[in-house]
CSV table of C-alpha atoms and ligand atoms in Angstrom, one decimal:
chain,number,residue,atom,x,y,z
A,61,MET,CA,104.7,-153.5,19.8
A,62,ARG,CA,104.9,-151.5,23.0
A,63,ALA,CA,101.1,-151.3,22.9
A,64,THR,CA,100.8,-155.0,22.4
A,65,ALA,CA,103.3,-155.7,25.2
A,66,SER,CA,101.4,-153.5,27.6
A,67,ARG,CA,98.1,-155.1,26.6
A,68,LEU,CA,99.5,-158.5,27.5
A,69,PHE,CA,101.8,-157.8,30.4
A,70,GLN,CA,102.1,-155.8,33.5
A,71,VAL,CA,105.8,-155.3,34.5
A,72,SER,CA,107.1,-153.6,37.6
A,73,SER,CA,110.2,-153.6,39.7
A,74,THR,CA,111.0,-153.1,43.3
A,75,VAL,CA,114.1,-153.2,45.5
A,76,GLY,CA,114.4,-155.4,48.5
A,77,ARG,CA,116.9,-154.2,51.2
A,78,LEU,CA,118.6,-155.8,54.1
A,79,ASP,CA,121.3,-155.3,56.7
A,80,PRO,CA,123.6,-158.3,57.3
A,81,PRO,CA,125.7,-158.8,60.4
A,82,VAL,CA,129.5,-158.9,59.8
A,83,GLU,CA,129.5,-162.6,60.9
A,84,MET,CA,127.5,-163.4,57.8
A,85,GLU,CA,129.7,-161.6,55.3
A,86,PRO,CA,132.1,-164.5,54.3
A,87,TRP,CA,129.2,-166.8,53.6
A,88,ILE,CA,127.4,-164.1,51.6
A,89,VAL,CA,130.4,-163.3,49.5
A,90,LYS,CA,130.9,-167.0,48.9
A,91,LEU,CA,127.3,-167.5,47.7
A,92,PHE,CA,126.5,-164.2,46.1
A,93,GLY,CA,129.8,-162.6,45.1
A,94,SER,CA,129.6,-159.5,47.3
A,95,VAL,CA,127.8,-158.1,50.3
A,96,GLN,CA,126.5,-155.2,48.3
A,97,ALA,CA,124.8,-157.7,45.9
A,98,VAL,CA,122.5,-158.7,48.7
A,99,ARG,CA,122.1,-155.3,50.4
A,100,GLU,CA,119.9,-154.2,47.6
A,101,GLN,CA,118.2,-156.7,45.4
A,102,ARG,CA,116.1,-155.8,42.4
A,103,ILE,CA,112.9,-157.9,41.9
A,104,ILE,CA,111.0,-157.8,38.6
A,105,ARG,CA,107.4,-158.8,38.7
A,106,VAL,CA,105.7,-159.8,35.4
A,107,THR,CA,102.0,-160.7,35.1
A,108,ASP,CA,100.3,-162.0,32.0
A,109,LEU,CA,97.1,-159.9,32.0
A,110,VAL,CA,95.2,-162.5,29.9
A,111,THR,CA,96.0,-165.6,31.8
A,112,LEU,CA,96.9,-164.0,35.2
A,113,GLN,CA,99.9,-166.1,35.4
A,114,GLY,CA,102.7,-164.3,37.0
A,115,ALA,CA,106.4,-164.5,38.0
A,116,LEU,CA,108.7,-162.7,40.4
A,117,PHE,CA,112.3,-162.6,39.2
A,118,ASN,CA,115.2,-161.9,41.5
A,119,GLU,CA,118.3,-160.9,39.7
A,120,LEU,CA,120.4,-162.0,42.6
A,121,ARG,CA,119.1,-165.5,42.6
A,122,ALA,CA,119.5,-165.6,38.8
A,123,ARG,CA,123.2,-164.7,39.2
A,124,ARG,CA,124.0,-167.8,41.2
A,125,PRO,CA,125.8,-170.3,39.1
A,126,MET,CA,123.8,-173.4,38.1
A,127,GLU,CA,125.6,-176.4,39.2
A,128,VAL,CA,123.9,-179.8,39.2
A,129,LYS,CA,125.5,-181.4,42.3
A,130,GLY,CA,123.5,-184.6,41.8
A,131,ALA,CA,124.6,-185.3,38.2
A,132,ASP,CA,126.9,-188.2,39.0
A,133,GLU,CA,124.6,-189.8,41.5
A,134,MET,CA,121.8,-189.3,39.1
A,135,ARG,CA,123.6,-191.2,36.4
A,136,ARG,CA,124.2,-194.0,38.9
A,137,THR,CA,120.6,-194.1,39.9
A,138,ILE,CA,119.4,-194.3,36.3
A,139,ASP,CA,121.9,-197.1,35.5
A,140,GLU,CA,121.0,-199.1,38.6
A,141,ALA,CA,117.4,-199.1,37.6
A,142,VAL,CA,118.1,-201.0,34.4
A,143,GLY,CA,115.9,-204.1,34.4
A,144,ASP,CA,112.8,-202.3,35.7
A,145,PRO,CA,109.3,-203.3,34.5
A,146,PHE,CA,109.5,-200.8,31.7
A,147,CYS,CA,112.6,-202.6,30.3
A,148,LYS,CA,110.3,-205.5,29.5
A,149,PRO,CA,106.9,-203.9,28.9
A,150,ALA,CA,105.2,-207.0,27.5
A,151,THR,CA,105.4,-208.7,30.8
A,152,GLY,CA,106.1,-205.8,33.2
A,153,THR,CA,103.2,-203.5,32.3
A,154,PRO,CA,99.4,-204.0,31.7
A,155,ALA,CA,97.9,-203.4,28.3
A,156,ASP,CA,94.9,-201.2,27.5
A,157,THR,CA,91.7,-203.0,26.7
A,158,PHE,CA,92.2,-201.9,23.1
A,159,GLY,CA,95.7,-203.4,23.1
A,160,ARG,CA,99.2,-201.9,22.7
A,161,ILE,CA,100.2,-199.3,20.2
A,162,HIS,CA,103.7,-199.9,18.8
A,163,GLY,CA,105.9,-197.1,17.5
A,164,VAL,CA,109.5,-197.3,16.2
A,165,HIS,CA,111.0,-196.1,19.5
A,166,GLY,CA,108.4,-197.1,22.1
A,167,SER,CA,105.1,-198.8,22.8
A,168,THR,CA,102.1,-198.1,25.0
A,169,ALA,CA,100.8,-199.7,28.1
A,170,ALA,CA,97.9,-198.9,30.4
A,171,ASN,CA,98.8,-197.0,33.6
A,172,ILE,CA,98.3,-199.2,36.6
A,173,ALA,CA,96.7,-196.5,38.8
A,174,LYS,CA,94.8,-194.2,36.5
A,175,TYR,CA,94.3,-190.4,36.5
A,176,ASP,CA,91.3,-190.7,34.3
A,177,GLY,CA,89.2,-193.2,32.3
A,178,TYR,CA,91.9,-193.7,29.8
A,179,HIS,CA,95.4,-193.2,31.0
A,180,GLY,CA,98.3,-194.8,29.1
A,181,VAL,CA,102.0,-194.8,29.3
A,182,LEU,CA,104.3,-194.5,26.3
A,183,VAL,CA,107.3,-196.6,27.3
A,184,PHE,CA,110.4,-195.6,25.5
A,185,GLU,CA,112.5,-198.4,24.0
A,186,VAL,CA,115.6,-196.8,25.6
A,187,HIS,CA,115.8,-197.0,29.4
A,188,ASP,CA,117.7,-193.7,29.9
A,189,PRO,CA,115.1,-191.0,30.5
A,190,LEU,CA,117.5,-188.4,29.2
A,191,ALA,CA,118.3,-190.1,26.0
A,192,ALA,CA,115.2,-189.1,24.0
A,193,THR,CA,116.7,-186.0,22.3
A,194,ASP,CA,116.5,-186.3,18.5
A,195,VAL,CA,113.8,-185.3,16.1
A,196,ALA,CA,113.1,-188.8,14.8
A,197,MET,CA,112.6,-190.1,18.4
A,198,ILE,CA,110.4,-187.2,19.6
A,199,SER,CA,108.3,-187.3,16.4
A,200,ASP,CA,107.8,-191.0,16.8
A,201,HIS,CA,106.8,-190.6,20.4
A,202,LEU,CA,104.3,-187.9,19.6
A,203,THR,CA,102.9,-190.0,16.7
A,204,THR,CA,102.6,-193.2,18.8
A,205,ALA,CA,100.9,-191.3,21.7
A,206,ARG,CA,98.5,-189.7,19.2
A,207,ARG,CA,97.7,-193.2,17.8
A,208,TRP,CA,97.0,-194.3,21.4
A,209,ALA,CA,94.6,-191.3,21.8
A,210,ASN,CA,92.8,-192.2,18.7
A,211,ALA,CA,92.4,-195.8,19.8
A,212,ALA,CA,91.1,-194.5,23.2
A,213,LEU,CA,88.7,-192.2,21.4
A,214,GLU,CA,87.4,-195.1,19.3
A,215,ALA,CA,86.8,-197.0,22.5
A,216,ASP,CA,85.1,-194.1,24.2
A,217,PRO,CA,84.0,-191.4,21.7
A,218,GLY,CA,82.9,-189.1,24.6
A,219,ALA,CA,86.4,-188.8,25.9
A,220,ARG,CA,87.6,-186.4,23.2
A,221,TYR,CA,90.1,-184.4,25.1
A,222,TYR,CA,93.6,-185.6,24.9
A,223,PHE,CA,96.5,-184.6,27.2
A,224,LEU,CA,100.1,-185.7,26.9
A,225,MET,CA,102.6,-185.2,29.7
A,226,TRP,CA,106.2,-186.1,30.3
A,227,ASN,CA,107.7,-186.3,33.8
A,228,ALA,CA,111.4,-186.9,33.1
A,229,THR,CA,113.1,-188.3,36.2
A,230,TRP,CA,111.9,-188.4,39.8
A,231,ARG,CA,112.6,-184.8,40.6
A,232,ALA,CA,110.0,-184.0,37.9
A,233,GLY,CA,107.4,-186.4,39.4
A,234,GLY,CA,108.3,-189.5,37.4
A,235,SER,CA,107.7,-192.5,39.6
A,236,VAL,CA,109.5,-194.9,37.2
A,237,ILE,CA,113.0,-193.9,36.0
A,238,HIS,CA,112.8,-195.6,32.6
A,239,GLY,CA,112.0,-193.1,29.9
A,240,HIS,CA,108.2,-192.7,29.4
A,241,MET,CA,105.5,-190.2,28.6
A,242,GLN,CA,101.9,-190.4,29.8
A,243,MET,CA,98.6,-189.8,27.9
A,244,THR,CA,95.1,-189.3,29.2
A,245,THR,CA,91.7,-188.7,27.5
A,246,THR,CA,88.9,-187.1,29.4
A,247,ARG,CA,85.2,-186.3,29.0
A,248,GLY,CA,82.9,-183.3,29.4
A,249,MET,CA,85.4,-180.5,28.8
A,250,HIS,CA,89.2,-180.2,28.5
A,251,TYR,CA,91.3,-180.2,31.7
A,252,PRO,CA,90.6,-176.9,33.6
A,253,LYS,CA,93.9,-175.3,32.8
A,254,VAL,CA,93.6,-176.0,29.1
A,255,GLU,CA,90.0,-174.9,29.0
A,256,ALA,CA,90.8,-171.7,31.0
A,257,LEU,CA,93.5,-170.8,28.4
A,258,ARG,CA,91.0,-171.3,25.5
A,259,ARG,CA,88.5,-169.0,27.2
A,260,GLN,CA,91.1,-166.4,28.1
A,261,ALA,CA,92.4,-166.3,24.6
A,262,LEU,CA,88.9,-165.9,23.2
A,263,ALA,CA,88.1,-163.2,25.6
A,264,TYR,CA,91.3,-161.3,24.7
A,265,GLN,CA,90.4,-161.6,21.0
A,266,ALA,CA,86.9,-160.3,21.7
A,267,ARG,CA,88.1,-157.2,23.5
A,268,SER,CA,91.2,-156.4,21.5
A,269,GLU,CA,90.5,-158.0,18.1
A,270,ARG,CA,94.0,-159.5,18.3
A,271,ASP,CA,95.1,-163.1,18.5
A,272,TYR,CA,96.5,-164.0,21.9
A,273,PHE,CA,99.0,-166.6,20.7
A,274,ASP,CA,100.3,-164.3,17.9
A,275,ASP,CA,100.7,-161.4,20.3
A,276,LEU,CA,102.4,-163.6,22.9
A,277,TRP,CA,104.9,-164.7,20.3
A,278,SER,CA,105.5,-161.2,18.9
A,279,VAL,CA,106.3,-159.7,22.2
A,280,HIS,CA,108.7,-162.5,23.2
A,281,GLU,CA,110.3,-162.5,19.7
A,282,LYS,CA,110.8,-158.7,19.8
A,283,LEU,CA,112.4,-159.0,23.2
A,284,GLY,CA,114.9,-161.5,21.7
A,285,LEU,CA,113.5,-164.4,23.6
A,286,GLY,CA,112.3,-166.4,20.6
A,287,VAL,CA,113.6,-168.7,17.9
A,288,GLU,CA,111.8,-170.6,15.1
A,289,ALA,CA,112.3,-174.3,14.8
A,290,GLY,CA,110.5,-175.9,11.8
A,291,ARG,CA,107.0,-174.6,12.0
A,292,ALA,CA,107.1,-174.0,15.7
A,293,ARG,CA,107.8,-170.7,17.4
A,294,VAL,CA,109.9,-171.4,20.5
A,295,PHE,CA,110.4,-168.9,23.3
A,296,ALA,CA,111.6,-168.5,26.9
A,297,SER,CA,108.5,-167.3,28.8
A,298,ILE,CA,108.6,-164.0,30.8
A,299,THR,CA,105.9,-165.4,33.0
A,300,PRO,CA,107.3,-168.9,33.6
A,301,ILE,CA,105.5,-171.4,35.8
A,302,LYS,CA,108.9,-172.3,37.2
A,303,GLU,CA,112.5,-172.3,36.2
A,304,ARG,CA,113.5,-172.0,32.5
A,305,GLU,CA,110.0,-172.5,31.1
A,306,VAL,CA,109.9,-172.7,27.3
A,307,ILE,CA,106.8,-172.6,25.2
A,308,VAL,CA,106.8,-174.4,21.8
A,309,LEU,CA,104.0,-172.8,19.9
A,310,GLY,CA,102.4,-174.3,16.8
A,311,ARG,CA,100.0,-172.7,14.4
A,312,PRO,CA,96.3,-173.1,14.7
A,313,GLY,CA,95.3,-176.3,12.8
A,314,ASP,CA,98.7,-177.9,13.2
A,315,ASP,CA,99.0,-181.1,15.1
A,316,GLU,CA,101.8,-181.8,17.6
A,317,GLY,CA,104.1,-183.2,15.0
A,318,ALA,CA,104.8,-179.6,14.1
A,319,LEU,CA,106.2,-179.1,17.6
A,320,ALA,CA,108.9,-181.9,17.4
A,321,GLU,CA,111.8,-179.7,16.2
A,322,GLY,CA,111.0,-177.1,18.8
A,323,ILE,CA,110.8,-179.6,21.6
A,324,VAL,CA,114.2,-181.1,20.5
A,325,ARG,CA,115.7,-177.6,20.4
A,326,THR,CA,114.4,-177.0,23.9
A,327,LEU,CA,115.8,-180.3,25.2
A,328,ALA,CA,119.2,-179.5,23.7
A,329,ALA,CA,119.1,-176.1,25.4
A,330,TYR,CA,118.2,-177.8,28.7
A,331,ARG,CA,121.1,-180.2,28.5
A,332,SER,CA,123.5,-177.3,27.8
A,333,LEU,CA,122.1,-175.6,30.9
A,334,GLY,CA,122.5,-178.7,33.0
A,335,VAL,CA,118.8,-179.5,33.3
A,336,VAL,CA,118.3,-183.2,34.2
A,337,ALA,CA,114.7,-183.1,35.3
A,338,HIS,CA,111.9,-181.6,33.2
A,339,ASN,CA,108.2,-181.7,32.7
A,340,MET,CA,106.5,-181.3,29.4
A,341,ALA,CA,102.8,-180.9,28.6
A,342,LEU,CA,100.9,-180.6,25.3
A,343,TYR,CA,98.0,-178.3,25.0
A,344,LEU,CA,95.8,-179.4,22.1
A,345,PRO,CA,92.3,-178.9,20.8
A,346,PRO,CA,90.0,-181.9,21.2
A,347,LEU,CA,90.3,-185.0,19.1
A,348,ALA,CA,86.8,-184.5,17.7
A,349,PRO,CA,84.7,-181.3,17.5
A,350,ASP,CA,82.9,-180.5,20.8
A,351,GLY,CA,80.9,-177.5,19.7
A,352,ASP,CA,83.2,-175.0,21.3
A,353,ASP,CA,85.5,-172.6,19.4
A,354,TRP,CA,89.0,-174.0,19.1
A,355,ARG,CA,89.8,-172.5,15.7
A,356,ARG,CA,92.4,-170.0,17.0
A,357,PHE,CA,93.8,-172.3,19.7
A,358,ALA,CA,97.4,-172.8,18.9
A,359,PRO,CA,98.7,-176.3,19.8
A,360,HIS,CA,101.7,-176.0,22.0
A,361,ALA,CA,104.1,-177.7,24.4
A,362,ARG,CA,105.2,-176.3,27.7
A,363,LEU,CA,108.5,-177.4,29.1
A,364,VAL,CA,109.9,-176.6,32.5
A,365,ASP,CA,113.1,-177.3,34.5
A,366,ARG,CA,112.4,-178.9,37.9
A,367,GLY,CA,115.9,-178.4,39.4
A,368,ASP,CA,118.7,-180.4,40.9
A,369,PRO,CA,117.8,-184.0,41.9
A,370,ALA,CA,120.3,-183.7,44.7
A,371,ASN,CA,118.4,-180.8,46.3
A,372,ARG,CA,116.1,-182.1,49.0
A,373,THR,CA,114.1,-178.8,49.0
A,374,SER,CA,111.1,-178.9,46.7
A,375,ASP,CA,111.2,-176.3,43.9
A,376,ILE,CA,107.5,-175.6,44.5
A,377,GLY,CA,106.2,-174.1,47.7
A,378,ALA,CA,103.2,-172.2,48.9
A,379,MET,CA,104.1,-169.2,46.9
A,380,GLU,CA,104.0,-171.1,43.6
A,381,LEU,CA,100.9,-173.1,44.5
A,382,TYR,CA,98.8,-170.2,45.8
A,383,ALA,CA,100.3,-166.8,44.7
A,384,ALA,CA,102.9,-166.5,41.9
A,385,SER,CA,106.0,-168.3,40.7
A,386,VAL,CA,109.4,-167.3,42.2
A,387,ILE,CA,112.0,-167.6,39.5
A,388,ALA,CA,115.8,-167.6,39.8
A,389,SER,CA,116.7,-168.3,36.2
A,390,ASP,CA,116.9,-165.5,33.6
A,391,PRO,CA,114.7,-166.1,30.5
A,392,PHE,CA,117.3,-164.2,28.4
A,393,ARG,CA,120.0,-166.9,29.3
A,394,VAL,CA,117.5,-169.6,28.4
A,395,ALA,CA,116.9,-167.9,25.0
A,396,ASP,CA,120.7,-167.7,24.5
A,397,ALA,CA,120.8,-171.5,25.0
A,398,LEU,CA,117.9,-172.0,22.6
A,399,ARG,CA,119.8,-170.1,19.9
A,400,THR,CA,123.0,-172.2,20.1
B,651,ZN,ZN1,114.2,-199.6,32.1
């Protein structure tokens, strides 16, 4: 397992030191507990050697209590938005040219300003974007979105790459408060980040004769960061894209329905940690064969916490966009929440 871990990850640590003036001390104690805590700060750097995704963890930042200051205001903002166009989708949203797909807990619309040739919205029946948290609801959403993708594929058989995303609340990029997911299909090849992962996993397999997704799970599981939920393997990533990233990993050949329990488990953990803004994305093989090797590509969902809506500072800066992710949350605390 150690050999597997060192094949997949490079881990190093360093200590950052500083010398604060006495005038700052009360403020430092209030924020970080003690002056000593900031004098020497341990930073752990983890790099996934296959994907070259990396994170810098600062123990000190992780120790700060998570307190969602904006929770009350957020509840008010959500409630005040009742009556928005998504509350009456038949008249408030456009339909796709192939019509609307109706599920039990939601129905589809066409996105008014499209990312791609086919770009739909799955409008949840329930307004509250934080209400979609049980397996029946999430399963139904995934099924309805997949039916939309199949209808889009029928309309344009060349657009065989399907992507599903969920921007829950404005802090996570959602421009409409009402609960919704979005779906796109695209042509030519999968979106660059999905295609890159497919190629990186194949290259890893070619040089090590090991399955990237299996190894990724094994290392996280052995570290105590993973739980199983239905058929899905769920873990708090040690190279998170941003705070509290959780991967819900299916088995090759599964469809996203196998991820529903894991997604629900993650959402429950997020709620218990005070997360009120999250993104989710599904990484899936194409809807129809494209001639490339997707056999070992494990379908999976990635979920990430986007922070406190009351915080006016963006959670993403130049460091995240161009270098590596800076992380305050501890994956081991996220794993604890996944287990309860
Ligand atoms: Zn609404």
